[in-house]
Short mmCIF file of C-alpha atoms in Angstrom, two decimals:
data_model
loop_
_atom_site.label_atom_id
_atom_site.label_comp_id
_atom_site.label_asym_id
_atom_site.label_seq_id
_atom_site.Cartn_x
_atom_site.Cartn_y
_atom_site.Cartn_z
CA UNK A 152 107.67 45.41 104.75
CA UNK A 153 110.35 44.11 102.41
CA UNK A 154 110.13 43.85 98.66
CA UNK A 155 110.12 40.08 98.84
CA UNK A 156 107.41 39.74 101.43
CA UNK A 157 105.32 37.92 98.84
CA UNK A 158 107.09 34.65 99.61
CA UNK A 159 107.31 32.70 102.83
CA UNK A 160 108.40 29.47 104.44
CA UNK A 161 105.56 27.28 105.69
CA UNK A 162 107.16 23.97 106.46
CA UNK A 163 110.36 22.72 108.08
CA UNK A 164 111.65 19.20 108.63
CA UNK A 165 114.77 17.57 110.00
CA UNK A 166 116.05 14.06 110.61
CA UNK A 167 118.08 12.98 113.58
CA UNK A 168 121.70 14.08 113.26
CA UNK A 169 124.13 11.25 113.83
CA UNK A 170 127.70 10.07 113.53
CA UNK A 171 128.61 6.42 113.99
CA UNK A 172 126.80 4.09 113.27
CA UNK A 173 125.19 6.29 110.64
CA UNK A 174 121.64 6.92 109.50
CA UNK A 175 121.03 3.53 107.92
CA UNK A 176 119.21 5.29 105.10
CA UNK A 177 120.30 6.00 101.55
CA UNK A 178 121.25 9.55 100.59
CA UNK A 179 117.86 9.89 98.93
CA UNK A 180 116.06 8.16 101.78
CA UNK A 181 117.39 10.46 104.46
CA UNK A 182 116.47 13.53 102.41
CA UNK A 183 112.99 12.13 101.80
CA UNK A 184 112.54 11.64 105.53
CA UNK A 185 113.25 15.33 106.12
CA UNK A 186 111.12 16.31 103.12
CA UNK A 187 108.08 14.37 104.34
CA UNK A 188 108.36 16.06 107.73
CA UNK A 189 108.57 19.51 106.12
CA UNK A 190 105.60 18.79 103.89
CA UNK A 191 103.52 17.53 106.83
CA UNK A 192 104.60 20.53 108.91
CA UNK A 193 103.20 22.76 106.15
CA UNK A 194 99.88 20.91 106.22
CA UNK A 195 100.42 19.62 102.71
CA UNK A 196 100.77 16.23 101.05
CA UNK A 197 103.48 15.12 98.66
CA UNK A 198 100.95 15.25 95.80
CA UNK A 199 100.72 19.01 96.12
CA UNK A 200 104.44 19.71 95.82
CA UNK A 201 104.97 21.06 92.31
CA UNK A 202 108.45 22.52 92.63
CA UNK A 203 111.67 20.85 93.85
CA UNK A 204 115.16 22.32 94.20
CA UNK A 205 117.65 19.56 95.06
CA UNK A 206 121.14 20.23 96.37
CA UNK A 207 123.91 20.05 93.73
CA UNK A 208 125.19 16.47 93.26
CA UNK A 209 122.84 15.13 95.94
CA UNK A 210 119.73 14.17 94.05
CA UNK A 211 117.40 14.65 91.13
CA UNK A 212 114.01 16.34 91.33
CA UNK A 213 112.55 13.39 89.42
CA UNK A 214 113.42 10.86 92.12
CA UNK A 215 112.07 13.10 94.88
CA UNK A 216 108.86 13.62 92.91
CA UNK A 217 108.46 9.93 92.14
CA UNK A 218 108.80 8.97 95.81
CA UNK A 219 106.60 11.76 97.13
CA UNK A 220 103.84 11.12 94.60
CA UNK A 221 103.93 14.64 93.18
CA UNK A 222 101.10 14.97 90.67
CA UNK A 223 102.53 17.79 88.63
CA UNK A 224 106.23 18.55 89.01
CA UNK A 225 106.34 21.73 86.97
CA UNK A 226 109.35 23.52 88.43
CA UNK A 227 112.81 22.20 89.17
CA UNK A 228 116.11 23.93 89.45
CA UNK A 229 119.53 23.44 91.05
CA UNK A 230 121.68 26.34 92.20
CA UNK A 231 125.33 25.29 91.82
CA UNK A 232 126.81 27.14 94.76
CA UNK A 233 127.88 24.37 97.14
CA UNK A 234 126.97 25.23 100.71
CA UNK A 235 125.51 28.53 99.56
CA UNK A 236 122.87 26.62 97.60
CA UNK A 237 120.09 26.16 100.21
CA UNK A 238 119.79 29.88 101.01
CA UNK A 239 120.22 30.79 97.33
CA UNK A 240 117.49 28.24 96.57
CA UNK A 241 115.24 30.04 99.03
CA UNK A 242 115.63 33.14 96.90
CA UNK A 243 114.87 31.29 93.66
CA UNK A 244 111.94 29.42 95.21
CA UNK A 245 110.55 32.74 96.44
CA UNK A 246 110.76 34.17 92.95
CA UNK A 247 109.20 31.01 91.50
CA UNK A 248 106.10 31.09 93.71
CA UNK A 249 105.65 34.83 93.21
CA UNK A 250 105.81 34.33 89.45
CA UNK A 251 103.41 31.38 89.56
CA UNK A 252 106.01 28.92 88.28
CA UNK A 253 105.05 26.68 91.18
CA UNK A 254 102.75 26.79 94.19
CA UNK A 255 104.77 24.83 96.72
CA UNK A 256 108.52 24.47 96.32
CA UNK A 257 110.37 21.83 98.34
CA UNK A 258 114.06 22.46 99.09
CA UNK A 259 115.75 19.37 100.57
CA UNK A 260 119.40 18.88 101.50
CA UNK A 261 121.21 16.13 103.32
CA UNK A 262 123.65 13.28 103.08
CA UNK A 263 125.42 10.53 104.89
CA UNK A 264 128.34 12.84 105.50
CA UNK A 265 129.80 10.55 108.14
CA UNK A 266 128.90 6.97 107.22
CA UNK A 267 129.05 7.59 103.45
CA UNK A 268 131.89 9.08 101.44
CA UNK A 269 133.85 11.50 103.63
CA UNK A 270 135.50 14.69 102.49
CA UNK A 271 139.00 13.24 102.21
CA UNK A 272 137.75 10.42 99.98
CA UNK A 273 135.92 12.66 97.54
CA UNK A 274 139.01 14.86 97.19
CA UNK A 275 141.18 11.91 96.20
CA UNK A 276 138.68 9.96 94.13
CA UNK A 277 136.55 12.55 92.38
CA UNK A 278 138.52 15.59 91.29
CA UNK A 279 135.58 16.74 89.20
CA UNK A 280 133.64 17.38 92.43
CA UNK A 281 136.06 20.18 93.38
CA UNK A 282 134.95 23.75 92.81
CA UNK A 283 136.90 25.31 89.99
CA UNK A 284 137.15 21.86 88.37
CA UNK A 285 140.21 21.80 86.12
CA UNK A 286 141.74 24.82 87.87
CA UNK A 287 141.85 23.03 91.21
CA UNK A 288 143.13 19.88 89.51
CA UNK A 289 145.90 21.61 87.56
CA UNK A 290 146.99 24.43 89.90
CA UNK A 291 146.02 23.47 93.47
CA UNK A 292 146.15 19.70 93.91
CA UNK A 293 149.75 19.15 92.73
CA UNK A 294 150.84 21.42 95.60
CA UNK A 295 148.70 19.65 98.20
CA UNK A 296 146.15 22.47 98.34
CA UNK A 297 143.32 20.00 98.19
CA UNK A 298 140.47 20.70 100.59
CA UNK A 299 138.29 23.45 102.08
CA UNK A 300 140.09 23.91 105.44
CA UNK A 301 143.31 24.54 103.49
CA UNK A 302 141.71 26.86 100.92
CA UNK A 303 140.06 29.07 103.52
CA UNK A 304 142.79 29.05 106.15
CA UNK A 305 145.05 31.06 103.83
CA UNK A 306 142.45 33.84 104.06
CA UNK A 307 142.35 33.48 107.85
CA UNK A 308 146.13 33.87 108.06
CA UNK A 309 146.11 36.94 105.83
CA UNK A 310 143.31 38.42 107.97
CA UNK A 311 145.40 37.80 111.08
CA UNK A 312 148.32 39.58 109.42
CA UNK A 313 146.35 42.60 108.25
CA UNK A 314 144.04 43.11 111.21
CA UNK A 315 145.67 41.40 114.15
CA UNK A 316 142.92 38.79 114.44
CA UNK A 317 143.96 36.20 117.03
CA UNK A 318 143.49 32.42 117.33
CA UNK A 319 141.62 32.97 120.61
CA UNK A 320 139.04 34.99 118.71
CA UNK A 321 138.42 32.12 116.32
CA UNK A 322 138.15 30.04 119.47
CA UNK A 323 135.36 32.27 120.79
CA UNK A 324 133.31 31.28 117.75
CA UNK A 325 133.88 27.55 118.26
CA UNK A 326 133.08 27.86 121.97
CA UNK A 327 129.86 29.81 121.33
CA UNK A 328 128.59 27.23 118.85
CA UNK A 329 129.40 24.42 121.27
CA UNK A 330 127.65 26.25 124.09
CA UNK A 331 124.52 26.64 121.99
CA UNK A 332 124.59 22.94 121.12
CA UNK A 333 124.17 22.18 124.83
CA UNK A 334 120.63 23.61 124.58
CA UNK A 335 119.73 21.54 121.51
CA UNK A 336 118.66 17.89 121.97
CA UNK A 337 119.33 17.13 118.27
CA UNK A 338 122.89 18.50 118.31
CA UNK A 339 125.62 15.92 117.82
CA UNK A 340 127.78 17.77 120.35
CA UNK A 341 125.14 17.99 123.09
CA UNK A 342 126.71 16.77 126.29
CA UNK A 343 130.21 17.66 125.14
CA UNK A 344 130.95 21.11 126.48
CA UNK A 345 134.11 22.90 125.38
CA UNK A 346 136.20 25.68 126.86
CA UNK A 347 138.59 28.07 125.16
CA UNK A 348 141.41 26.04 126.70
CA UNK A 349 140.03 22.89 125.06
CA UNK A 350 139.90 24.75 121.79
CA UNK A 351 143.50 25.98 122.04
CA UNK A 352 144.66 22.46 122.93
CA UNK A 353 143.02 20.84 119.90
CA UNK A 354 145.41 19.61 117.20
CA UNK A 355 146.25 21.71 114.15
CA UNK A 356 144.88 20.47 110.82
CA UNK A 357 145.67 23.35 108.49
CA UNK A 358 147.32 26.07 110.55
CA UNK A 359 145.75 28.44 111.58
CA UNK A 360 142.84 25.96 111.61
CA UNK A 361 142.71 23.54 114.49
CA UNK A 362 140.41 20.54 114.72
CA UNK A 363 137.80 22.63 116.56
CA UNK A 364 137.79 25.29 113.84
CA UNK A 365 136.29 22.71 111.51
CA UNK A 366 132.67 21.67 111.13
CA UNK A 367 131.41 18.18 111.85
CA UNK A 368 130.91 15.37 109.38
CA UNK A 369 127.47 13.94 110.07
CA UNK A 370 124.57 11.99 108.62
CA UNK A 371 121.39 14.00 108.39
CA UNK A 372 118.98 15.97 106.26
CA UNK A 373 116.68 18.96 106.49
CA UNK A 374 114.09 20.51 104.22
CA UNK A 375 111.80 23.50 103.88
CA UNK A 376 108.68 24.34 101.84
CA UNK A 377 108.17 27.77 100.25
CA UNK A 378 104.89 29.25 99.07
CA UNK A 379 103.00 32.55 98.83
CA UNK A 380 101.36 34.28 101.83
CA UNK A 381 97.91 33.71 100.25
CA UNK A 382 98.43 29.98 100.10
CA UNK A 383 99.94 30.03 103.58
CA UNK A 384 96.70 31.53 104.91
CA UNK A 385 94.73 28.68 103.32
CA UNK A 386 97.01 26.22 105.06
CA UNK A 387 96.24 27.85 108.38
CA UNK A 388 99.94 28.20 108.99
CA UNK A 389 101.86 31.10 110.51
CA UNK A 390 104.31 31.83 107.74
CA UNK A 391 107.85 33.12 108.10
CA UNK A 392 108.33 35.86 105.53
CA UNK A 393 111.33 36.26 103.25
CA UNK A 394 111.99 40.01 103.50
CA UNK A 395 115.02 39.92 101.27
CA UNK A 396 117.25 37.33 99.67
CA UNK A 397 120.27 37.50 97.41
CA UNK A 398 123.24 35.50 96.29
CA UNK A 399 126.58 36.48 94.85
CA UNK A 400 129.95 35.28 93.68
CA UNK A 401 133.45 36.45 94.49
CA UNK A 402 135.62 37.67 91.61
CA UNK A 403 136.92 35.48 90.15
CA UNK A 404 134.54 32.83 91.43
CA UNK A 405 136.58 29.84 90.28
CA UNK A 406 139.94 30.69 91.87
CA UNK A 407 140.83 31.99 95.31
CA UNK A 408 144.38 33.28 95.17
CA UNK A 409 144.10 35.94 92.47
CA UNK A 410 141.32 38.03 93.95
CA UNK A 411 142.35 41.66 94.02
CA UNK A 412 140.49 41.83 97.33
CA UNK A 413 141.24 38.52 99.01
CA UNK A 414 138.47 38.97 101.61
CA UNK A 415 135.68 39.78 99.20
CA UNK A 416 133.17 36.95 98.95
CA UNK A 417 129.85 36.46 97.23
CA UNK A 418 128.20 37.67 100.43
CA UNK A 419 130.02 41.03 100.21
CA UNK A 420 127.87 41.80 97.18
CA UNK A 421 124.73 39.90 98.13
CA UNK A 422 124.25 41.34 101.62
CA UNK A 423 123.69 44.99 100.60
CA UNK A 424 121.21 43.77 97.99
CA UNK A 425 119.24 41.71 100.50
CA UNK A 426 119.24 44.40 103.19
CA UNK A 427 118.11 46.89 100.52
CA UNK A 428 115.16 44.68 99.59
CA UNK A 429 114.26 44.22 103.23
CA UNK A 430 114.55 47.93 103.97
CA UNK A 431 116.47 47.27 107.18
CA UNK A 432 120.09 47.36 108.30
CA UNK A 433 122.18 44.70 110.05
CA UNK A 434 121.61 46.49 113.36
CA UNK A 435 117.89 45.60 113.16
CA UNK A 436 118.59 41.86 113.19
CA UNK A 437 117.80 39.81 116.32
CA UNK A 438 119.87 36.73 115.48
CA UNK A 439 121.99 35.32 112.65
CA UNK A 440 122.53 31.80 111.43
CA UNK A 441 125.90 32.06 109.69
CA UNK A 442 127.24 29.20 107.55
CA UNK A 443 130.01 27.90 109.76
CA UNK A 444 132.03 25.43 107.74
CA UNK A 445 135.00 26.87 109.68
CA UNK A 446 135.30 29.47 112.42
CA UNK A 447 137.01 32.15 110.36
CA UNK A 448 134.26 32.00 107.75
CA UNK A 449 131.82 33.07 110.48
CA UNK A 450 134.02 36.05 111.33
CA UNK A 451 134.50 36.89 107.67
CA UNK A 452 130.79 36.71 106.89
CA UNK A 453 129.87 38.86 109.91
CA UNK A 454 132.20 41.48 108.47
CA UNK A 455 131.18 41.15 104.84
CA UNK A 456 127.46 41.12 105.68
CA UNK A 457 127.92 44.40 107.53
CA UNK A 458 127.36 43.31 111.14
CA UNK A 459 130.72 44.96 111.84
CA UNK A 460 133.44 46.62 109.80
CA UNK A 461 136.12 44.62 108.06
CA UNK A 462 138.91 43.97 110.51
CA UNK A 463 136.63 44.30 113.53
CA UNK A 464 135.25 40.77 113.40
CA UNK A 465 137.74 39.51 115.98
CA UNK A 466 136.50 41.94 118.61
CA UNK A 467 132.89 41.42 117.52
CA UNK A 468 132.90 37.72 118.40
CA UNK A 469 134.57 38.15 121.80
CA UNK A 470 133.00 38.57 125.21
CA UNK A 471 129.90 36.49 124.56
CA UNK A 472 128.46 38.97 122.07
CA UNK A 473 127.54 36.20 119.59
CA UNK A 474 126.21 33.90 122.31
CA UNK A 475 122.60 33.48 123.41
CA UNK A 476 121.82 36.52 125.52
CA UNK A 477 124.47 38.56 123.66
CA UNK A 478 124.01 41.39 121.19
CA UNK A 479 123.73 39.11 118.17
CA UNK A 480 123.22 35.43 118.94
CA UNK A 481 124.85 33.43 116.13
CA UNK A 482 123.97 29.83 115.27
CA UNK A 483 121.58 29.26 118.12
CA UNK A 484 121.34 25.54 117.22
CA UNK A 485 125.09 24.97 117.35
CA UNK A 486 125.65 25.29 113.63
CA UNK A 487 127.73 23.05 111.43
CA UNK A 488 130.43 23.23 114.06
CA UNK A 489 128.39 21.64 116.85
CA UNK A 490 124.88 20.64 115.71
CA UNK A 491 125.48 18.87 112.39
CA UNK A 492 126.70 19.48 108.86
CA UNK A 493 123.55 19.45 106.81
CA UNK A 494 124.88 21.78 104.12
CA UNK A 495 123.35 24.82 105.77
CA UNK A 496 119.75 23.70 105.47
CA UNK A 497 119.68 23.28 109.25
CA UNK A 498 120.47 26.99 109.56
CA UNK A 499 117.28 27.86 107.69
CA UNK A 500 115.23 25.42 109.76
CA UNK A 501 116.61 26.93 112.98
CA UNK A 502 115.85 30.48 111.82
CA UNK A 503 112.23 29.52 111.12
CA UNK A 504 111.95 27.79 114.47
CA UNK A 505 113.26 30.90 116.23
CA UNK A 506 110.81 33.15 114.37
CA UNK A 507 107.93 30.84 115.23
CA UNK A 508 108.96 31.08 118.88
CA UNK A 509 109.49 27.31 118.96
CA UNK A 510 113.15 27.18 119.92
CA UNK A 511 112.57 26.15 123.50
CA UNK A 512 115.48 26.60 125.86
CA UNK A 513 117.49 28.44 123.23
CA UNK A 514 114.73 30.81 122.13
CA UNK A 515 115.96 34.35 121.42
CA UNK A 516 113.55 36.59 123.34
CA UNK A 517 111.20 38.61 121.12
CA UNK A 518 112.93 37.46 117.95
CA UNK A 519 111.34 39.26 115.02
CA UNK A 520 114.01 39.37 112.33
CA UNK A 521 116.70 36.82 111.60
CA UNK A 522 119.39 36.42 108.97
CA UNK A 523 120.60 33.18 107.38
CA UNK A 524 123.71 32.96 105.21
CA UNK A 525 125.21 30.31 102.98
CA UNK A 526 128.85 29.84 101.97
CA UNK A 527 130.00 27.49 99.26
CA UNK A 528 132.80 26.42 96.98
CA UNK A 529 135.51 29.12 96.81
CA UNK A 530 133.42 31.75 98.64
CA UNK A 531 130.05 31.80 96.92
CA UNK A 532 127.62 33.62 99.17
CA UNK A 533 123.91 33.77 99.84
CA UNK A 534 121.74 35.51 102.39
CA UNK A 535 118.07 35.57 103.37
CA UNK A 536 116.47 38.02 105.77
CA UNK A 537 113.46 36.46 107.45
CA UNK A 538 110.78 37.87 109.74
CA UNK A 539 107.99 36.45 111.79
CA UNK A 540 104.38 36.98 110.76
CA UNK B 126 156.27 4.13 101.87
CA UNK B 127 153.58 1.67 102.80
CA UNK B 128 151.56 -0.13 100.17
CA UNK B 129 148.47 1.87 100.97
CA UNK B 130 150.31 5.08 100.22
CA UNK B 131 151.95 3.92 97.02
CA UNK B 132 148.47 3.03 95.77
CA UNK B 133 147.61 6.71 95.59
CA UNK B 134 149.70 8.60 93.05
CA UNK B 135 150.59 12.27 93.53
CA UNK B 136 147.98 14.38 91.76
CA UNK B 137 149.46 15.99 88.67
CA UNK B 138 148.08 18.53 86.22
CA UNK B 139 146.51 17.37 82.97
CA UNK B 140 148.80 18.63 80.23
CA UNK B 141 146.09 19.88 77.94
CA UNK B 142 144.91 23.27 76.74
CA UNK B 143 146.27 26.40 78.37
CA UNK B 144 147.37 24.53 81.49
CA UNK B 145 149.38 22.21 79.24
CA UNK B 146 151.09 25.21 77.68
CA UNK B 147 151.85 26.72 81.10
CA UNK B 148 153.42 23.49 82.32
CA UNK B 149 155.18 23.01 78.98
CA UNK B 150 157.18 26.15 79.73
CA UNK B 151 157.84 24.96 83.28
CA UNK B 152 159.30 21.77 81.80
CA UNK B 153 161.76 24.01 79.96
CA UNK B 154 162.61 25.88 83.16
CA UNK B 155 160.59 28.96 82.27
CA UNK B 156 157.86 30.54 84.35
CA UNK B 157 155.52 32.32 81.98
CA UNK B 158 152.17 33.93 82.57
CA UNK B 159 149.66 35.21 80.08
CA UNK B 160 149.86 38.92 79.40
CA UNK B 161 147.15 40.82 77.56
CA UNK B 162 148.50 42.27 74.31
CA UNK B 163 146.03 45.13 74.46
CA UNK B 164 145.88 46.40 78.05
CA UNK B 165 149.11 44.81 79.25
CA UNK B 166 147.65 43.16 82.34
CA UNK B 167 149.17 39.89 83.55
CA UNK B 168 146.97 36.97 84.47
CA UNK B 169 147.07 33.63 86.25
CA UNK B 170 145.51 31.04 86.21
CA UNK B 171 145.44 30.76 82.39
CA UNK B 172 142.22 32.01 80.78
CA UNK B 173 140.76 32.45 77.33
CA UNK B 174 140.29 36.20 77.46
CA UNK B 175 141.24 39.28 79.43
CA UNK B 176 138.85 39.96 82.29
CA UNK B 177 140.13 43.54 82.50
CA UNK B 178 139.61 44.71 78.91
CA UNK B 179 137.87 41.86 77.09
CA UNK B 180 140.70 41.26 74.65
CA UNK B 181 141.37 37.81 73.19
CA UNK B 182 144.94 38.76 72.33
CA UNK B 183 147.68 37.64 74.68
CA UNK B 184 151.14 36.16 74.85
CA UNK B 185 153.02 33.89 77.21
CA UNK B 186 155.41 36.41 78.73
CA UNK B 187 158.39 35.46 80.85
CA UNK B 188 158.05 36.21 84.55
CA UNK B 189 160.89 37.63 86.59
CA UNK B 190 160.40 34.55 88.73
CA UNK B 191 160.53 36.75 91.79
CA UNK B 192 157.82 37.36 94.30
CA UNK B 193 156.88 37.55 97.95
CA UNK B 194 154.97 35.26 100.27
CA UNK B 195 151.40 36.58 100.51
CA UNK B 196 149.88 33.95 102.81
CA UNK B 197 150.04 30.21 103.49
CA UNK B 198 148.60 27.34 105.47
CA UNK B 199 150.48 24.56 107.23
CA UNK B 200 148.93 21.18 106.52
CA UNK B 201 149.46 18.86 109.45
CA UNK B 202 146.76 16.36 108.51
CA UNK B 203 146.72 15.54 104.83
CA UNK B 204 143.26 15.50 103.32
CA UNK B 205 144.65 13.89 100.19
CA UNK B 206 146.29 10.50 100.83
CA UNK B 207 149.20 11.21 98.47
CA UNK B 208 150.43 13.94 100.83
CA UNK B 209 150.35 11.88 104.02
CA UNK B 210 154.13 11.52 104.21
CA UNK B 211 154.73 15.14 103.26
CA UNK B 212 153.16 16.57 106.46
CA UNK B 213 153.78 19.14 107.71
CA UNK B 214 153.94 21.09 104.47
CA UNK B 215 152.82 24.57 103.54
CA UNK B 216 150.86 25.43 100.41
CA UNK B 217 151.72 29.10 99.97
CA UNK B 218 150.32 31.94 97.91
CA UNK B 219 153.17 33.83 96.23
CA UNK B 220 152.56 37.34 94.91
CA UNK B 221 154.81 37.77 91.88
CA UNK B 222 156.51 41.03 90.99
CA UNK B 223 154.19 41.12 87.95
CA UNK B 224 151.19 41.27 90.29
CA UNK B 225 149.72 37.81 89.72
CA UNK B 226 149.57 35.31 92.55
CA UNK B 227 150.41 31.64 92.27
CA UNK B 228 149.72 28.78 94.66
CA UNK B 229 152.90 26.83 95.29
CA UNK B 230 155.33 25.87 98.06
CA UNK B 231 158.59 27.30 99.39
CA UNK B 232 160.97 24.37 99.30
CA UNK B 233 164.05 25.51 101.22
CA UNK B 234 162.49 26.50 104.50
CA UNK B 235 160.32 24.76 107.02
CA UNK B 236 156.72 25.95 107.48
CA UNK B 237 157.55 27.69 110.77
CA UNK B 238 160.16 29.86 109.04
CA UNK B 239 157.70 31.35 106.56
CA UNK B 240 156.94 35.03 106.88
CA UNK B 241 154.56 37.29 105.05
CA UNK B 242 156.41 39.38 102.42
CA UNK B 243 159.42 37.04 102.51
CA UNK B 244 161.18 37.39 99.11
CA UNK B 245 161.25 34.20 97.05
CA UNK B 246 162.28 33.08 93.56
CA UNK B 247 161.05 30.29 91.35
CA UNK B 248 162.70 26.89 91.06
CA UNK B 249 161.42 23.92 89.11
CA UNK B 250 160.90 20.52 90.62
CA UNK B 251 160.44 17.41 88.51
CA UNK B 252 157.27 15.64 89.58
CA UNK B 253 157.24 13.07 86.76
CA UNK B 254 158.82 12.49 83.36
CA UNK B 255 156.52 15.08 81.83
CA UNK B 256 155.72 17.48 84.65
CA UNK B 257 157.90 20.07 86.40
CA UNK B 258 156.18 22.06 89.12
CA UNK B 259 157.06 25.70 89.74
CA UNK B 260 158.13 26.00 93.37
CA UNK B 261 160.02 28.69 95.25
CA UNK B 262 163.08 29.24 97.41
CA UNK B 263 164.10 32.15 99.58
CA UNK B 264 165.84 34.94 97.77
CA UNK B 265 167.86 37.88 98.99
CA UNK B 266 166.33 40.53 96.76
#
């Protein structure tokens, strides 16, 4: 039993994940749709939600509460860690319900990431939205170093230089995620299988990143509800327990190039903390949902979380080992690369579904313990270790 | 250039605060980094205080201007419209002899000629009336 077993997830909700012609909902509307489904899944009503943790820049707790009819919004908080925020929010929500700051905390995330403002627009039109703020504006943008695939691909190249990591190994990650998406009716890339040859033939965007190293841009939202095991029992719901959860920042957190250790991320520090709380080691984990904004970030996080040693990630992802049926199935839903980009909230939803035994065709047999990670901004990291009841 | 492209100006640094001072030296053809007056450590990007020893004392010290290519990416699809015509180009991380790293570009070689540890030296490129950007060229040392 982990130190954080006093908190659990009782509700999950997702919208459809779509590209063209888009969701047809507002950014708030699509998140509310996921939130309502998560609240219903928990056996609750909107009135009972008394804690809300919106995603940075994607909504205010007040507007969620007003729409949901919350009677007493007494806890709200935003973790400013980009894509690491949902998993980091899980940690904060767990602490909040244990401390009695709230009974039921809703964590929504979602956007019209395809039909609304796309990544390349926000880079050009809203410099303040960049991590690092003035640093990115003054020292990155004038040199055309303007967007996540470019920021992270310099780490991928350095990793290739130091450890001999090969493009085909990044390809194994993309192919595994795509393969998993074929088992997921809600995956945007269902019906569009991909081989390693397809991967290698895809156009370069930010060498060594090809098109198929990059996650999707999609419309969609997902949400979860966190409470205590006591309250979960009253709801008659099989909870999924949070055995351990932690978040961390690289050093420095606001600038990539001057890290003494260029591969160290927030997860490098957070993972030992979370595994320590849980009282288990990475070898005890049955599956992992790893924030896959880009392929190399999966490899890097597998290393930094301790699933393999640094430098061995390339070999670790080869030979089907991260595929369903392999030693450590990764992103069983297809991930951001092939299901949808819902800011990592879909990774948490999938982990819960696996631990409930509700993952259908893609169910990991006898799944008892799963890991979810988040990655944001310039390498902020978060991790939650979950187990079934 | 098409009209659509001219509508988006090249992004330039704001010449205020410490960044303004850094680029002020660049305008004069000098690459300077902050150096802690107490523990002697160099730092980039500019910051208020020394993360190594906590000192608030520092000076703008002249860099040798020499360094080596640490890593890079080759941008073949610009994600900022101002760089559309520049593709392919290679934002590169240069490790200076002083130990700090700076994000820049190597101007006198094509992206496919870049190599890790390739020696480079600083050159300054006028980007506007007020701004000169520190860039690099291959060096023999």
